[in-house]
Short mmCIF file of N, CA, C and O in Angstrom, two decimals:
data_model
loop_
_atom_site.label_atom_id
_atom_site.label_comp_id
_atom_site.label_asym_id
_atom_site.label_seq_id
_atom_site.Cartn_x
_atom_site.Cartn_y
_atom_site.Cartn_z
N MET A 13 0.84 -1.18 0.00
CA MET A 13 0.00 0.00 0.00
C MET A 13 0.89 1.25 0.00
O MET A 13 1.89 1.33 0.69
N GLU A 14 0.48 2.22 -0.76
CA GLU A 14 1.23 3.46 -0.90
C GLU A 14 1.07 4.33 0.35
O GLU A 14 -0.02 4.50 0.87
N LYS A 15 2.20 4.87 0.82
CA LYS A 15 2.17 5.75 1.98
C LYS A 15 1.81 7.17 1.54
O LYS A 15 2.38 7.69 0.58
N LEU A 16 0.87 7.78 2.23
CA LEU A 16 0.45 9.13 1.90
C LEU A 16 1.43 10.16 2.43
O LEU A 16 1.98 10.02 3.52
N GLU A 17 1.64 11.19 1.65
CA GLU A 17 2.51 12.29 2.05
C GLU A 17 1.82 13.10 3.15
O GLU A 17 0.62 13.32 3.08
N PRO A 18 2.57 13.56 4.15
CA PRO A 18 1.93 14.36 5.21
C PRO A 18 1.42 15.69 4.67
O PRO A 18 1.93 16.21 3.67
N ARG A 19 0.44 16.22 5.32
CA ARG A 19 -0.11 17.54 5.01
C ARG A 19 -0.11 18.34 6.31
O ARG A 19 -0.27 17.79 7.40
N TYR A 20 0.05 19.64 6.18
CA TYR A 20 0.08 20.51 7.36
C TYR A 20 -1.05 21.52 7.28
O TYR A 20 -1.41 21.99 6.21
N THR A 21 -1.58 21.88 8.43
CA THR A 21 -2.65 22.87 8.49
C THR A 21 -2.05 24.27 8.50
O THR A 21 -0.85 24.45 8.72
N THR A 22 -2.91 25.25 8.29
CA THR A 22 -2.46 26.64 8.36
C THR A 22 -1.87 26.94 9.73
O THR A 22 -0.84 27.61 9.84
N GLU A 23 -2.50 26.42 10.76
CA GLU A 23 -2.02 26.65 12.13
C GLU A 23 -0.63 26.06 12.33
O GLU A 23 0.24 26.69 12.95
N GLN A 24 -0.39 24.88 11.79
CA GLN A 24 0.92 24.24 11.93
C GLN A 24 2.00 25.01 11.17
O GLN A 24 3.12 25.17 11.66
N VAL A 25 1.65 25.50 9.99
CA VAL A 25 2.60 26.27 9.19
C VAL A 25 2.93 27.59 9.90
O VAL A 25 4.08 28.01 9.97
N ALA A 26 1.90 28.24 10.44
CA ALA A 26 2.12 29.49 11.17
C ALA A 26 3.06 29.27 12.35
O ALA A 26 3.97 30.06 12.59
N GLN A 27 2.84 28.19 13.06
CA GLN A 27 3.69 27.88 14.21
C GLN A 27 5.13 27.60 13.75
O GLN A 27 6.09 28.06 14.38
N ARG A 28 5.27 26.91 12.64
CA ARG A 28 6.60 26.58 12.11
C ARG A 28 7.41 27.83 11.81
O ARG A 28 8.62 27.88 12.05
N TYR A 29 6.75 28.87 11.27
CA TYR A 29 7.44 30.10 10.88
C TYR A 29 7.31 31.22 11.90
O TYR A 29 7.84 32.31 11.67
N GLY A 30 6.60 30.99 12.99
CA GLY A 30 6.49 31.99 14.04
C GLY A 30 5.66 33.20 13.64
O GLY A 30 6.00 34.33 14.01
N VAL A 31 4.60 32.95 12.86
CA VAL A 31 3.73 34.03 12.39
C VAL A 31 2.28 33.68 12.73
O VAL A 31 1.99 32.57 13.18
N LYS A 32 1.38 34.61 12.47
CA LYS A 32 -0.05 34.38 12.69
C LYS A 32 -0.64 33.60 11.51
O LYS A 32 -0.11 33.65 10.40
N ASP A 33 -1.76 32.93 11.77
CA ASP A 33 -2.47 32.20 10.71
C ASP A 33 -2.81 33.12 9.55
O ASP A 33 -2.71 32.73 8.38
N SER A 34 -3.20 34.35 9.86
CA SER A 34 -3.59 35.29 8.81
C SER A 34 -2.41 35.62 7.89
O SER A 34 -2.60 35.87 6.69
N THR A 35 -1.21 35.59 8.42
CA THR A 35 -0.02 35.84 7.60
C THR A 35 0.18 34.72 6.59
O THR A 35 0.46 34.96 5.42
N VAL A 36 0.00 33.49 7.04
CA VAL A 36 0.13 32.34 6.14
C VAL A 36 -0.92 32.42 5.03
O VAL A 36 -0.61 32.23 3.86
N ARG A 37 -2.16 32.74 5.39
CA ARG A 37 -3.22 32.86 4.38
C ARG A 37 -2.91 34.00 3.40
O ARG A 37 -3.18 33.89 2.20
N ARG A 38 -2.31 35.08 3.88
CA ARG A 38 -1.93 36.19 3.00
C ARG A 38 -0.85 35.73 2.02
O ARG A 38 -0.89 36.06 0.83
N TRP A 39 0.13 34.96 2.50
CA TRP A 39 1.17 34.45 1.61
C TRP A 39 0.55 33.62 0.49
O TRP A 39 1.00 33.68 -0.65
N VAL A 40 -0.48 32.85 0.83
CA VAL A 40 -1.16 32.04 -0.18
C VAL A 40 -1.86 32.95 -1.19
O VAL A 40 -1.71 32.78 -2.41
N ARG A 41 -2.59 33.94 -0.71
CA ARG A 41 -3.29 34.87 -1.61
C ARG A 41 -2.32 35.61 -2.52
O ARG A 41 -2.62 35.88 -3.68
N GLU A 42 -1.14 35.96 -1.99
CA GLU A 42 -0.13 36.68 -2.76
C GLU A 42 0.65 35.78 -3.71
O GLU A 42 1.45 36.26 -4.51
N GLY A 43 0.47 34.47 -3.59
CA GLY A 43 1.18 33.53 -4.44
C GLY A 43 2.57 33.18 -3.95
O GLY A 43 3.34 32.54 -4.67
N ARG A 44 2.91 33.59 -2.76
CA ARG A 44 4.24 33.30 -2.20
C ARG A 44 4.35 31.86 -1.71
O ARG A 44 5.45 31.29 -1.69
N LEU A 45 3.23 31.28 -1.31
CA LEU A 45 3.19 29.93 -0.75
C LEU A 45 2.07 29.16 -1.42
O LEU A 45 0.94 29.64 -1.49
N THR A 46 2.39 27.97 -1.91
CA THR A 46 1.40 27.12 -2.56
C THR A 46 0.66 26.30 -1.51
O THR A 46 1.27 25.78 -0.58
N ALA A 47 -0.66 26.21 -1.67
CA ALA A 47 -1.49 25.44 -0.74
C ALA A 47 -2.57 24.71 -1.52
O ALA A 47 -2.95 25.12 -2.62
N LEU A 48 -3.06 23.64 -0.95
CA LEU A 48 -4.22 22.94 -1.50
C LEU A 48 -5.45 23.46 -0.78
O LEU A 48 -5.52 23.41 0.45
N ASN A 49 -6.41 23.95 -1.54
CA ASN A 49 -7.63 24.51 -0.96
C ASN A 49 -8.67 23.41 -0.85
O ASN A 49 -9.13 22.89 -1.87
N LEU A 50 -9.06 23.06 0.35
CA LEU A 50 -10.03 21.99 0.57
C LEU A 50 -11.46 22.49 0.63
O LEU A 50 -12.39 21.69 0.58
N GLY A 51 -11.65 23.80 0.72
CA GLY A 51 -12.98 24.33 0.94
C GLY A 51 -13.70 24.82 -0.29
O GLY A 51 -14.89 25.05 -0.28
N GLY A 52 -12.96 25.03 -1.37
CA GLY A 52 -13.60 25.49 -2.58
C GLY A 52 -13.83 26.99 -2.64
O GLY A 52 -14.36 27.50 -3.61
N THR A 53 -13.46 27.73 -1.60
CA THR A 53 -13.54 29.18 -1.63
C THR A 53 -12.14 29.72 -1.42
O THR A 53 -11.23 28.99 -1.04
N ARG A 54 -11.96 31.00 -1.64
CA ARG A 54 -10.62 31.57 -1.47
C ARG A 54 -10.17 31.58 -0.01
O ARG A 54 -9.01 31.83 0.28
N PHE A 55 -11.08 31.28 0.90
CA PHE A 55 -10.76 31.29 2.33
C PHE A 55 -10.36 29.93 2.86
O PHE A 55 -10.08 29.79 4.03
N GLY A 56 -10.35 28.92 2.00
CA GLY A 56 -9.89 27.59 2.43
C GLY A 56 -10.99 26.74 3.01
O GLY A 56 -12.13 26.92 2.62
N PRO A 57 -10.65 25.82 3.86
CA PRO A 57 -9.37 25.64 4.56
C PRO A 57 -8.28 25.13 3.62
O PRO A 57 -8.55 24.47 2.64
N TYR A 58 -7.05 25.46 3.97
CA TYR A 58 -5.90 25.07 3.19
C TYR A 58 -5.13 23.97 3.89
O TYR A 58 -5.13 23.89 5.12
N VAL A 59 -4.43 23.16 3.10
CA VAL A 59 -3.41 22.26 3.63
C VAL A 59 -2.16 22.46 2.79
O VAL A 59 -2.23 22.91 1.64
N TYR A 60 -1.03 22.13 3.37
CA TYR A 60 0.27 22.43 2.77
C TYR A 60 1.09 21.16 2.69
O TYR A 60 1.19 20.41 3.66
N ARG A 61 1.71 20.93 1.53
CA ARG A 61 2.56 19.77 1.33
C ARG A 61 4.00 20.12 1.72
O ARG A 61 4.42 21.28 1.56
N PRO A 62 4.76 19.15 2.21
CA PRO A 62 6.16 19.42 2.56
C PRO A 62 6.96 20.02 1.40
O PRO A 62 7.77 20.93 1.61
N ALA A 63 6.74 19.55 0.19
CA ALA A 63 7.48 20.08 -0.97
C ALA A 63 7.18 21.56 -1.19
O ALA A 63 8.07 22.32 -1.59
N ASP A 64 5.94 21.97 -0.93
CA ASP A 64 5.58 23.38 -1.10
C ASP A 64 6.22 24.25 -0.02
O ASP A 64 6.64 25.38 -0.29
N LEU A 65 6.31 23.73 1.19
CA LEU A 65 6.99 24.46 2.26
C LEU A 65 8.48 24.59 1.95
O LEU A 65 9.08 25.65 2.15
N PHE A 66 9.07 23.51 1.43
CA PHE A 66 10.48 23.55 1.07
C PHE A 66 10.72 24.59 -0.03
O PHE A 66 11.67 25.38 0.05
N ALA A 67 9.86 24.61 -1.04
CA ALA A 67 9.98 25.59 -2.13
C ALA A 67 9.85 27.01 -1.60
O ALA A 67 10.59 27.92 -2.02
N PHE A 68 8.92 27.23 -0.68
CA PHE A 68 8.75 28.55 -0.07
C PHE A 68 10.02 28.96 0.66
O PHE A 68 10.51 30.08 0.52
N GLU A 69 10.58 28.04 1.45
CA GLU A 69 11.80 28.34 2.20
C GLU A 69 12.97 28.64 1.26
O GLU A 69 13.76 29.55 1.53
N GLN A 70 13.08 27.89 0.17
CA GLN A 70 14.14 28.14 -0.80
C GLN A 70 13.98 29.50 -1.45
O GLN A 70 14.97 30.21 -1.66
N ASP A 71 12.76 29.87 -1.76
CA ASP A 71 12.49 31.17 -2.38
C ASP A 71 12.85 32.32 -1.43
O ASP A 71 13.47 33.30 -1.83
N VAL A 72 12.47 32.16 -0.16
CA VAL A 72 12.80 33.18 0.84
C VAL A 72 14.31 33.30 0.99
O VAL A 72 14.87 34.40 1.03
N GLU A 73 14.98 32.16 1.04
CA GLU A 73 16.44 32.16 1.19
C GLU A 73 17.12 32.79 -0.03
O GLU A 73 18.05 33.58 0.11
N ARG A 74 16.63 32.46 -1.20
CA ARG A 74 17.22 32.99 -2.43
C ARG A 74 17.06 34.49 -2.53
O ARG A 74 17.98 35.19 -2.95
N LYS A 75 15.91 34.99 -2.12
CA LYS A 75 15.65 36.42 -2.19
C LYS A 75 16.24 37.18 -1.00
O LYS A 75 16.24 38.40 -0.99
N GLY A 76 16.66 36.44 0.02
CA GLY A 76 17.21 37.08 1.20
C GLY A 76 16.16 37.81 2.01
O GLY A 76 16.47 38.70 2.79
N ALA A 77 14.91 37.43 1.82
CA ALA A 77 13.80 38.08 2.52
C ALA A 77 13.52 37.38 3.85
O ALA A 77 13.86 36.20 4.01
N ALA A 78 12.94 38.10 4.74
CA ALA A 78 12.53 37.50 6.01
C ALA A 78 11.22 36.75 5.80
O ALA A 78 10.42 37.11 4.95
N VAL A 79 11.05 35.70 6.57
CA VAL A 79 9.78 34.94 6.50
C VAL A 79 8.75 35.75 7.15
O VAL A 79 8.02 36.45 6.96
#
């Protein structure tokens, strides 16, 4: 049986980066962070794949921007 990739909630991502949930949702709206929208509206709920978090971190590091 295939093992499913972990998914993270907005709250978990916010905690990981030391920001508020609203900041994570703003990053998604701005296109800075890729998320899977489970709710069908622009408000989510969202889940985040590890590969998308890694890409976000690489982009931040490359640009020298703060998270």
